PDB file of C-alpha atoms in Angstrom:
ATOM      1  CA  MET F1025      50.344  82.176  32.003  1.00  0.00           C
ATOM      2  CA  GLY F1026      53.589  82.908  33.730  1.00  0.00           C
ATOM      3  CA  LEU F1027      56.677  83.992  31.911  1.00  0.00           C
ATOM      4  CA  THR F1028      58.676  81.547  34.029  1.00  0.00           C
ATOM      5  CA  LEU F1029      56.985  78.378  32.790  1.00  0.00           C
ATOM      6  CA  ASP F1030      59.724  77.657  30.271  1.00  0.00           C
ATOM      7  CA  LEU F1031      62.716  78.600  32.435  1.00  0.00           C
ATOM      8  CA  GLN F1032      65.495  76.047  32.457  1.00  0.00           C
ATOM      9  CA  LYS F1033      68.137  75.541  35.148  1.00  0.00           C
ATOM     10  CA  ALA F1034      70.646  77.417  32.971  1.00  0.00           C
ATOM     11  CA  ASP F1035      68.352  80.457  33.081  1.00  0.00           C
ATOM     12  CA  LEU F1036      68.532  80.584  36.884  1.00  0.00           C
ATOM     13  CA  PHE F1037      72.034  79.439  37.762  1.00  0.00           C
ATOM     14  CA  SER F1038      75.495  80.360  36.474  1.00  0.00           C
ATOM     15  CA  PRO F1039      77.223  78.056  33.960  1.00  0.00           C
ATOM     16  CA  ASP F1040      80.086  77.572  36.454  1.00  0.00           C
ATOM     17  CA  LEU F1041      77.700  76.238  39.070  1.00  0.00           C
ATOM     18  CA  LEU F1042      75.951  73.955  36.600  1.00  0.00           C
ATOM     19  CA  SER F1043      79.236  72.498  35.287  1.00  0.00           C
ATOM     20  CA  ASP F1044      80.726  71.841  38.727  1.00  0.00           C
ATOM     21  CA  ALA F1045      79.959  68.209  39.637  1.00  0.00           C
ATOM     22  CA  LYS F1046      80.007  68.866  43.391  1.00  0.00           C
ATOM     23  CA  ASN F1047      77.514  71.723  43.039  1.00  0.00           C
ATOM     24  CA  GLN F1048      75.010  70.156  40.674  1.00  0.00           C
ATOM     25  CA  VAL F1049      71.679  71.950  40.678  1.00  0.00           C
ATOM     26  CA  ASP F1050      68.619  69.765  41.086  1.00  0.00           C
ATOM     27  CA  ASP F1051      64.885  70.399  41.330  1.00  0.00           C
ATOM     28  CA  ASN F1052      65.191  71.025  45.085  1.00  0.00           C
ATOM     29  CA  ASP F1053      67.429  74.007  44.295  1.00  0.00           C
ATOM     30  CA  ILE F1054      64.800  75.415  41.967  1.00  0.00           C
ATOM     31  CA  THR F1055      62.111  74.915  44.612  1.00  0.00           C
ATOM     32  CA  LYS F1056      64.304  76.725  47.159  1.00  0.00           C
ATOM     33  CA  TRP F1057      64.796  79.579  44.668  1.00  0.00           C
ATOM     34  CA  GLN F1058      61.027  79.831  44.142  1.00  0.00           C
ATOM     35  CA  ASP F1059      60.385  79.793  47.896  1.00  0.00           C
ATOM     36  CA  ARG F1060      62.995  82.495  48.440  1.00  0.00           C
ATOM     37  CA  THR F1061      61.714  84.846  45.719  1.00  0.00           C
ATOM     38  CA  SER F1062      57.968  84.240  45.648  1.00  0.00           C
ATOM     39  CA  PRO F1063      55.821  87.041  47.086  1.00  0.00           C
ATOM     40  CA  VAL F1064      53.353  84.374  48.211  1.00  0.00           C
ATOM     41  CA  SER F1065      56.118  82.849  50.329  1.00  0.00           C
ATOM     42  CA  GLY F1066      57.062  86.200  51.802  1.00  0.00           C
ATOM     43  CA  GLY F1067      59.903  86.777  49.352  1.00  0.00           C
ATOM     44  CA  VAL F1068      60.931  90.340  48.656  1.00  0.00           C
ATOM     45  CA  ALA F1069      62.210  91.968  45.511  1.00  0.00           C
ATOM     46  CA  THR F1070      65.651  93.482  45.866  1.00  0.00           C
ATOM     47  CA  GLU F1071      65.408  95.251  42.502  1.00  0.00           C
ATOM     48  CA  PRO F1072      62.637  97.317  40.873  1.00  0.00           C
ATOM     49  CA  LEU F1073      59.613  95.211  39.978  1.00  0.00           C
ATOM     50  CA  MET F1074      57.086  95.688  37.189  1.00  0.00           C
ATOM     51  CA  VAL F1075      53.617  94.162  37.514  1.00  0.00           C
ATOM     52  CA  VAL F1076      51.435  94.028  34.393  1.00  0.00           C
ATOM     53  CA  GLN F1077      47.764  93.038  34.428  1.00  0.00           C
ATOM     54  CA  GLY F1078      44.795  93.304  32.114  1.00  0.00           C
ATOM     55  CA  LEU F1079      41.695  94.948  33.531  1.00  0.00           C
ATOM     56  CA  GLY F1080      39.643  92.156  31.949  1.00  0.00           C
ATOM     57  CA  ASP F1081      41.768  89.414  33.527  1.00  0.00           C
ATOM     58  CA  THR F1082      39.746  86.366  34.544  1.00  0.00           C
ATOM     59  CA  SER F1083      42.765  84.408  35.834  1.00  0.00           C
ATOM     60  CA  VAL F1084      44.290  86.811  38.357  1.00  0.00           C
ATOM     61  CA  VAL F1085      41.986  88.747  40.670  1.00  0.00           C
ATOM     62  CA  LEU F1086      42.619  92.452  40.040  1.00  0.00           C
ATOM     63  CA  GLU F1087      41.735  93.431  43.598  1.00  0.00           C
ATOM     64  CA  LYS F1088      44.446  91.101  44.932  1.00  0.00           C
ATOM     65  CA  THR F1089      47.027  92.574  42.566  1.00  0.00           C
ATOM     66  CA  ILE F1090      46.170  96.096  43.703  1.00  0.00           C
ATOM     67  CA  GLU F1091      46.143  95.010  47.348  1.00  0.00           C
ATOM     68  CA  ALA F1092      49.621  93.462  47.008  1.00  0.00           C
ATOM     69  CA  TYR F1093      50.873  96.556  45.142  1.00  0.00           C
ATOM     70  CA  ARG F1094      49.622  98.916  47.844  1.00  0.00           C
ATOM     71  CA  GLU F1095      51.068  96.737  50.588  1.00  0.00           C
ATOM     72  CA  ALA F1096      54.473  96.659  48.881  1.00  0.00           C
ATOM     73  CA  CYS F1097      54.413 100.422  48.338  1.00  0.00           C
ATOM     74  CA  LYS F1098      54.063 101.022  52.082  1.00  0.00           C
ATOM     75  CA  ASN F1099      57.723 100.067  52.324  1.00  0.00           C
ATOM     76  CA  LYS F1100      59.821 102.954  50.995  1.00  0.00           C
ATOM     77  CA  ASP F1101      62.636 100.525  50.124  1.00  0.00           C
ATOM     78  CA  TYR F1102      60.494  98.750  47.508  1.00  0.00           C
ATOM     79  CA  GLU F1103      60.048  99.998  43.982  1.00  0.00           C
ATOM     80  CA  VAL F1104      57.017  98.616  42.175  1.00  0.00           C
ATOM     81  CA  HIS F1105      55.639  99.733  38.819  1.00  0.00           C
ATOM     82  CA  LEU F1106      52.044  98.708  38.093  1.00  0.00           C
ATOM     83  CA  ARG F1107      50.759  98.718  34.521  1.00  0.00           C
ATOM     84  CA  LEU F1108      47.079  98.012  33.943  1.00  0.00           C
ATOM     85  CA  TYR F1109      45.814  97.353  30.416  1.00  0.00           C
ATOM     86  CA  SER F1110      42.208  98.210  29.558  1.00  0.00           C
ATOM     87  CA  LEU F1111      40.099  95.648  27.689  1.00  0.00           C
ATOM     88  CA  GLN F1112      42.746  92.930  28.036  1.00  0.00           C
ATOM     89  CA  ASP F1113      42.379  89.461  29.477  1.00  0.00           C
ATOM     90  CA  HIS F1114      45.219  87.474  31.024  1.00  0.00           C
ATOM     91  CA  SER F1115      47.086  86.073  27.995  1.00  0.00           C
ATOM     92  CA  ALA F1116      46.393  89.037  25.715  1.00  0.00           C
ATOM     93  CA  THR F1117      48.039  91.355  28.217  1.00  0.00           C
ATOM     94  CA  VAL F1118      51.437  89.663  27.809  1.00  0.00           C
ATOM     95  CA  VAL F1119      51.400  90.473  24.090  1.00  0.00           C
ATOM     96  CA  SER F1120      49.749  93.889  24.425  1.00  0.00           C
ATOM     97  CA  SER F1121      52.244  95.029  27.030  1.00  0.00           C
ATOM     98  CA  SER F1122      55.357  93.409  25.551  1.00  0.00           C
ATOM     99  CA  ALA F1123      56.814  96.600  24.064  1.00  0.00           C
ATOM    100  CA  GLU F1124      56.612  98.256  27.465  1.00  0.00           C
ATOM    101  CA  TRP F1125      57.909  95.454  29.669  1.00  0.00           C
ATOM    102  CA  LEU F1126      60.650  94.397  27.233  1.00  0.00           C
ATOM    103  CA  ASP F1127      61.966  97.988  27.148  1.00  0.00           C
ATOM    104  CA  TRP F1128      61.651  98.158  30.936  1.00  0.00           C
ATOM    105  CA  VAL F1129      63.666  94.953  31.440  1.00  0.00           C
ATOM    106  CA  GLN F1130      66.274  96.078  28.895  1.00  0.00           C
ATOM    107  CA  ASP F1131      66.671  99.419  30.686  1.00  0.00           C
ATOM    108  CA  ARG F1132      67.139  97.684  34.061  1.00  0.00           C
ATOM    109  CA  SER F1133      69.731  95.348  32.514  1.00  0.00           C
ATOM    110  CA  ALA F1134      71.554  98.408  31.140  1.00  0.00           C
ATOM    111  CA  GLY F1135      71.641  99.961  34.612  1.00  0.00           C
ATOM    112  CA  LYS F1136      69.202 102.766  33.822  1.00  0.00           C
ATOM    113  CA  GLY F1137      67.010 104.113  36.610  1.00  0.00           C
ATOM    114  CA  SER F1138      63.349 103.201  36.640  1.00  0.00           C
ATOM    115  CA  GLY F1139      61.857 106.449  37.805  1.00  0.00           C
ATOM    116  CA  GLY F1140      60.796 106.148  41.392  1.00  0.00           C
ATOM    117  CA  HIS F1141      59.197 104.387  44.304  1.00  0.00           C
ATOM    118  CA  CYS F1142      55.742 103.246  43.143  1.00  0.00           C
ATOM    119  CA  ILE F1143      54.225 104.294  39.839  1.00  0.00           C
ATOM    120  CA  THR F1144      50.920 103.212  38.270  1.00  0.00           C
ATOM    121  CA  PHE F1145      49.753 103.699  34.688  1.00  0.00           C
ATOM    122  CA  ILE F1146      46.553 102.546  33.026  1.00  0.00           C
ATOM    123  CA  ARG F1147      47.139 101.856  29.340  1.00  0.00           C
ATOM    124  CA  LYS F1148      44.224 102.269  26.961  1.00  0.00           C
ATOM    125  CA  PRO F1149      44.009 101.045  23.356  1.00  0.00           C
ATOM    126  CA  PHE F1150      44.446 103.623  20.604  1.00  0.00           C
ATOM    127  CA  ASP F1151      41.048 102.742  19.164  1.00  0.00           C
ATOM    128  CA  ALA F1152      38.835 100.820  21.602  1.00  0.00           C
ATOM    129  CA  ASN F1153      35.996 100.541  19.061  1.00  0.00           C
ATOM    130  CA  HIS F1154      38.208  98.408  16.844  1.00  0.00           C
ATOM    131  CA  THR F1155      39.986  96.408  19.511  1.00  0.00           C
ATOM    132  CA  LYS F1156      39.226  92.715  19.338  1.00  0.00           C
ATOM    133  CA  VAL F1157      38.628  91.386  22.817  1.00  0.00           C
ATOM    134  CA  GLU F1158      38.004  87.693  23.303  1.00  0.00           C
ATOM    135  CA  PHE F1159      37.969  86.728  26.934  1.00  0.00           C
ATOM    136  CA  GLU F1160      39.538  83.419  27.903  1.00  0.00           C
ATOM    137  CA  LEU F1161      36.720  82.502  30.234  1.00  0.00           C
ATOM    138  CA  ASP F1162      33.429  81.349  28.746  1.00  0.00           C
ATOM    139  CA  THR F1163      31.030  83.467  30.783  1.00  0.00           C
ATOM    140  CA  SER F1164      27.966  81.786  29.301  1.00  0.00           C
ATOM    141  CA  ALA F1165      28.343  79.104  31.976  1.00  0.00           C
ATOM    142  CA  PHE F1166      27.516  81.702  34.626  1.00  0.00           C
ATOM    143  CA  TYR F1167      24.049  82.455  33.322  1.00  0.00           C
ATOM    144  CA  LEU F1168      21.088  80.399  34.432  1.00  0.00           C
ATOM    145  CA  SER F1169      18.829  79.031  31.774  1.00  0.00           C
ATOM    146  CA  TYR F1170      15.105  78.829  32.431  1.00  0.00           C
ATOM    147  CA  ASP F1171      14.317  76.742  29.339  1.00  0.00           C
TER     148      ASP F1171
END
């Protein structure tokens, strides 16, 4: 689940641009924006970036996230903050981490510094014995039955 799935054109482009008939934004403009900013397409972040992932994620391969984080951190001009959430699958991580990433985004919008080059934290639940964890992926399909 990406947090960009419900973005509208008005979320990406200024109202002046959208209201100007000669500069109308179409889907090609959005595709160009994605191509320009996507890490997969070689895009680079010009501002601090926070990456949040659950350690129980079955949708995004953790090793690839860590590999991309380490690669980005080789460049001293990039600032990447990695937050890993124990016992959390993909969708649950968005909710579990919301207090942290919402504060982080608000601080960046307010012009506050973000604390450094590359920083990693692993977040653990207050009480793991009473944390409800339901993974999104039905792992029973991976077991062979000899019946």
